[in-house]
Short mmCIF file of C-alpha atoms in Angstrom, two decimals:
data_model
loop_
_atom_site.label_atom_id
_atom_site.label_comp_id
_atom_site.label_asym_id
_atom_site.label_seq_id
_atom_site.Cartn_x
_atom_site.Cartn_y
_atom_site.Cartn_z
CA MET W 1 0.16 -0.01 -0.08
CA ALA W 2 1.22 3.39 -0.94
CA GLY W 3 2.50 5.64 2.02
CA SER W 4 2.37 4.56 5.50
CA SER W 5 1.59 6.09 8.93
CA GLU W 6 5.17 5.95 9.75
CA GLU W 7 8.12 7.95 8.65
CA ALA W 8 9.42 6.70 5.24
CA PRO W 9 12.60 4.58 6.08
CA ASP W 10 14.58 5.91 2.89
CA TYR W 11 13.43 9.35 1.77
CA GLY W 12 11.97 10.58 5.12
CA ARG W 13 10.65 13.98 5.39
CA GLY W 14 12.24 15.59 2.26
CA VAL W 15 13.73 18.92 2.70
CA VAL W 16 12.23 20.15 5.90
CA ILE W 17 11.45 23.90 6.10
CA MET W 18 11.08 24.93 9.70
CA ASP W 19 8.17 26.97 11.23
CA ASP W 20 10.28 29.86 12.02
CA TRP W 21 11.81 30.06 8.45
CA PRO W 22 11.43 33.64 7.31
CA GLY W 23 11.73 32.89 3.63
CA TYR W 24 13.31 34.94 0.95
CA ASP W 25 12.71 38.63 0.23
CA LEU W 26 10.59 38.89 -3.10
CA ASN W 27 12.89 41.60 -4.26
CA LEU W 28 15.62 39.02 -4.63
CA PHE W 29 13.79 37.20 -7.48
CA THR W 30 11.79 37.95 -10.54
CA TYR W 31 7.98 37.31 -10.66
CA PRO W 32 4.96 38.28 -12.42
CA GLN W 33 4.06 42.12 -12.05
CA HIS W 34 0.51 41.47 -11.84
CA TYR W 35 1.22 39.77 -8.38
CA TYR W 36 3.00 42.72 -6.96
CA GLY W 37 1.58 43.47 -3.41
CA ASP W 38 -0.21 39.83 -3.25
CA LEU W 39 2.44 37.79 -1.73
CA GLU W 40 4.30 37.85 1.63
CA TYR W 41 7.62 36.03 0.43
CA VAL W 42 9.43 33.27 -1.53
CA LEU W 43 9.25 29.96 0.38
CA ILE W 44 10.98 27.92 -2.09
CA PRO W 45 12.70 29.25 -5.11
CA HIS W 46 12.20 27.57 -8.57
CA GLY W 47 15.70 26.34 -8.87
CA ILE W 48 15.66 24.59 -5.50
CA ILE W 49 12.42 23.00 -6.60
CA VAL W 50 13.91 21.81 -10.05
CA ASP W 51 17.04 20.13 -8.21
CA ARG W 52 14.93 18.57 -5.42
CA THR W 53 12.65 16.96 -8.33
CA GLU W 54 15.67 15.59 -10.15
CA ARG W 55 16.89 13.85 -7.06
CA LEU W 56 13.47 12.35 -6.27
CA ALA W 57 13.50 11.00 -9.78
CA LYS W 58 16.76 9.38 -9.06
CA ASP W 59 15.23 7.84 -5.80
CA ILE W 60 12.20 6.62 -7.65
CA MET W 61 13.96 4.95 -10.38
CA LYS W 62 16.19 3.20 -7.76
CA ASP W 63 13.42 2.17 -5.71
CA ILE W 64 11.12 0.82 -8.53
CA GLY W 65 13.83 -0.91 -10.34
CA TYR W 66 13.46 0.11 -13.98
CA CYS W 67 10.27 -1.61 -14.30
CA ASP W 68 7.19 0.08 -16.54
CA ILE W 69 5.42 2.88 -14.78
CA MET W 70 1.74 4.13 -14.98
CA ILE W 71 2.03 7.88 -13.87
CA LEU W 72 -1.30 9.26 -12.47
CA CYS W 73 -1.15 13.20 -12.19
CA VAL W 74 -3.25 15.00 -9.94
CA LEU W 75 -4.40 18.14 -11.64
CA LYS W 76 -4.25 20.90 -11.59
CA GLY W 77 -1.50 21.72 -9.15
CA GLY W 78 0.41 18.68 -9.78
CA TYR W 79 0.94 19.03 -13.62
CA LYS W 80 4.17 21.24 -13.46
CA PHE W 81 5.81 18.89 -10.61
CA CYS W 82 4.60 15.77 -12.67
CA ALA W 83 5.85 17.31 -16.08
CA ASP W 84 9.50 18.09 -14.50
CA LEU W 85 9.53 14.83 -12.57
CA VAL W 86 8.61 12.59 -15.65
CA GLU W 87 11.18 14.61 -17.77
CA HIS W 88 13.92 13.79 -15.25
CA LEU W 89 12.72 10.03 -15.09
CA LYS W 90 12.94 9.66 -18.96
CA ASN W 91 16.45 11.06 -18.85
CA ILE W 92 17.57 8.56 -16.40
CA SER W 93 15.82 5.76 -18.72
CA ARG W 94 17.60 7.23 -21.85
CA ASN W 95 20.86 7.05 -20.01
CA SER W 96 20.39 3.59 -18.78
CA ASP W 97 20.73 0.18 -20.43
CA ARG W 98 17.29 -0.67 -19.98
CA PHE W 99 14.01 1.15 -21.61
CA VAL W 100 11.35 1.96 -19.16
CA SER W 101 7.82 2.80 -20.52
CA MET W 102 6.15 5.58 -18.80
CA LYS W 103 2.42 6.23 -19.53
CA VAL W 104 0.78 9.47 -18.01
CA ASP W 105 -2.96 9.92 -17.17
CA PHE W 106 -4.81 12.63 -15.40
CA ILE W 107 -7.29 13.17 -12.48
CA ARG W 108 -8.57 15.99 -10.83
CA LEU W 109 -9.44 16.16 -7.23
CA LYS W 110 -11.43 18.92 -5.96
CA SER W 111 -11.13 19.79 -2.09
CA TYR W 112 -10.45 23.52 -1.75
CA ARG W 113 -12.64 26.75 -2.16
CA ASN W 114 -10.67 29.78 -1.49
CA ASP W 115 -8.00 28.89 1.15
CA GLN W 116 -10.13 26.09 2.98
CA SER W 117 -10.68 22.42 2.40
CA VAL W 118 -14.20 21.68 1.68
CA GLY W 119 -13.58 18.22 3.41
CA GLU W 120 -15.30 15.98 0.84
CA MET W 121 -13.09 15.01 -2.28
CA GLN W 122 -14.46 15.16 -5.79
CA ILE W 123 -12.92 12.94 -8.24
CA ILE W 124 -13.15 14.61 -11.80
CA GLY W 125 -11.72 13.02 -15.08
CA GLY W 126 -9.38 10.48 -15.74
CA GLU W 127 -9.59 7.29 -17.66
CA ASP W 128 -11.52 4.09 -16.15
CA LEU W 129 -9.29 3.26 -12.97
CA SER W 130 -9.99 -0.61 -13.90
CA THR W 131 -6.91 -0.03 -16.56
CA LEU W 132 -4.68 0.33 -13.49
CA ALA W 133 -5.16 -3.61 -12.49
CA GLY W 134 -1.60 -5.16 -12.43
CA LYS W 135 0.21 -1.95 -13.08
CA ASN W 136 3.03 -0.24 -11.16
CA VAL W 137 1.20 3.03 -10.43
CA LEU W 138 3.12 6.30 -9.39
CA ILE W 139 0.70 9.01 -8.05
CA VAL W 140 2.07 12.53 -8.57
CA GLU W 141 0.40 15.36 -6.19
CA ASP W 142 1.16 18.88 -5.29
CA VAL W 143 0.45 18.90 -1.83
CA VAL W 144 -0.46 16.67 1.09
CA GLY W 145 -2.15 18.11 3.90
CA THR W 146 -4.61 16.16 6.41
CA GLY W 147 -3.88 12.93 4.01
CA LYS W 148 -7.61 12.22 3.92
CA THR W 149 -7.94 13.03 0.23
CA MET W 150 -4.98 10.89 -0.77
CA ARG W 151 -6.23 8.15 1.28
CA ALA W 152 -9.50 8.37 -0.56
CA LEU W 153 -8.06 8.12 -3.92
CA LEU W 154 -5.71 5.30 -2.91
CA SER W 155 -8.86 3.61 -1.64
CA SER W 156 -10.58 3.85 -5.30
CA ILE W 157 -7.42 2.71 -6.92
CA GLU W 158 -6.41 -0.17 -4.82
CA LYS W 159 -9.78 -1.72 -5.58
CA TYR W 160 -8.46 -2.49 -9.01
CA LYS W 161 -5.58 -4.40 -7.69
CA PRO W 162 -2.43 -2.76 -9.31
CA ASN W 163 0.81 -4.42 -8.86
CA MET W 164 2.25 -1.57 -6.88
CA VAL W 165 1.19 2.05 -5.92
CA LYS W 166 3.44 4.82 -4.78
CA VAL W 167 2.80 8.48 -3.97
CA ALA W 168 5.15 11.30 -4.68
CA SER W 169 4.21 14.62 -3.41
CA LEU W 170 6.00 17.96 -3.90
CA LEU W 171 5.24 19.07 -0.50
CA VAL W 172 3.76 17.99 2.66
CA LYS W 173 2.32 20.50 5.30
CA ARG W 174 2.81 20.06 9.04
CA THR W 175 -0.69 20.43 10.30
CA PRO W 176 -2.41 19.28 13.33
CA ARG W 177 -5.35 17.86 11.23
CA SER W 178 -2.99 15.51 9.55
CA ASP W 179 -4.10 11.72 9.74
CA GLY W 180 -0.48 10.53 9.87
CA PHE W 181 -0.37 9.74 6.10
CA ARG W 182 3.08 10.11 4.68
CA PRO W 183 3.94 9.83 0.84
CA ASP W 184 6.54 7.40 -0.44
CA TYR W 185 8.49 10.38 -1.96
CA VAL W 186 8.34 14.00 -0.51
CA GLY W 187 9.88 16.92 -1.99
CA PHE W 188 9.48 19.50 0.94
CA GLU W 189 8.04 19.34 4.29
CA ILE W 190 6.47 22.94 5.04
CA PRO W 191 4.81 24.65 7.77
CA ASN W 192 0.85 24.85 7.65
CA LEU W 193 0.67 27.70 5.35
CA PHE W 194 -1.23 28.52 2.15
CA VAL W 195 1.17 28.65 -0.72
CA VAL W 196 0.83 29.35 -4.24
CA GLY W 197 3.07 29.17 -7.55
CA TYR W 198 4.61 26.33 -9.41
CA ALA W 199 1.00 25.56 -10.74
CA LEU W 200 -0.34 25.75 -7.02
CA ASP W 201 -3.28 28.13 -7.20
CA TYR W 202 -5.67 30.24 -5.20
CA ASN W 203 -8.89 30.15 -7.18
CA GLU W 204 -7.04 29.42 -10.33
CA TYR W 205 -4.59 32.46 -9.85
CA PHE W 206 -0.80 32.08 -9.27
CA ARG W 207 -0.19 29.15 -11.54
CA ASP W 208 2.13 31.38 -13.65
CA LEU W 209 4.14 31.93 -10.67
CA ASN W 210 7.37 29.99 -10.91
CA HIS W 211 8.48 30.07 -7.14
CA ILE W 212 6.38 28.77 -4.37
CA CYS W 213 5.36 31.50 -2.11
CA VAL W 214 3.14 32.56 0.62
CA ILE W 215 0.24 34.62 -0.34
CA ASN W 216 -0.71 37.73 1.86
CA GLU W 217 -4.14 38.76 3.13
CA HIS W 218 -4.37 41.23 0.35
CA GLY W 219 -3.87 38.62 -2.27
CA LYS W 220 -6.44 36.39 -0.57
CA GLU W 221 -9.01 39.06 -0.69
CA LYS W 222 -8.24 40.32 -4.03
CA TYR W 223 -8.75 36.99 -5.70
CA ARG W 224 -11.52 35.50 -3.27
CA VAL W 225 -14.54 34.06 -4.87
#
């Protein structure tokens, strides 16, 4: 079964960003002018995200053992992380003596309105999950918070008896509401903050921001629905 209630033995917590981390001043980086005044600070610069993603790809290949992979990308926030991760996985495959087949499918899980989780997960799109039977499945997600959404997705997938299911998440939030779920591969463990950028959105805004940033109250109010 993907993930566990215990700390992953090989990949652990990823890069841990502590609660008192002040972040980076926005003036040190370039970002879209239309978001000026809407952000507090840069939490994770784009270059660090790219480097960490490359390392995760190496860990995944080593762990899965160069077997064919069915990648299930959780849209919309996971698409950029998934695209970069898949590109790194393909590069590793190209430079090895074994070809690794990688197929990608997409699914949407709707659980946020404004900056609050609505609690109940909605699954939108995606092919018939029965096609995952007997496959080695890698779920690629942007953020794991409470873990309830991912557990619900895993429950749906495991009914179809895939050969293996692993979860890679760019971010894991430290939240008192967590049920203890840990992905198999973690990019960064972050404080319980609402973050945007690198395809993570606030009501569909900020997906065009390359860095992962913390949105301020002005930004939340400006783009509230």
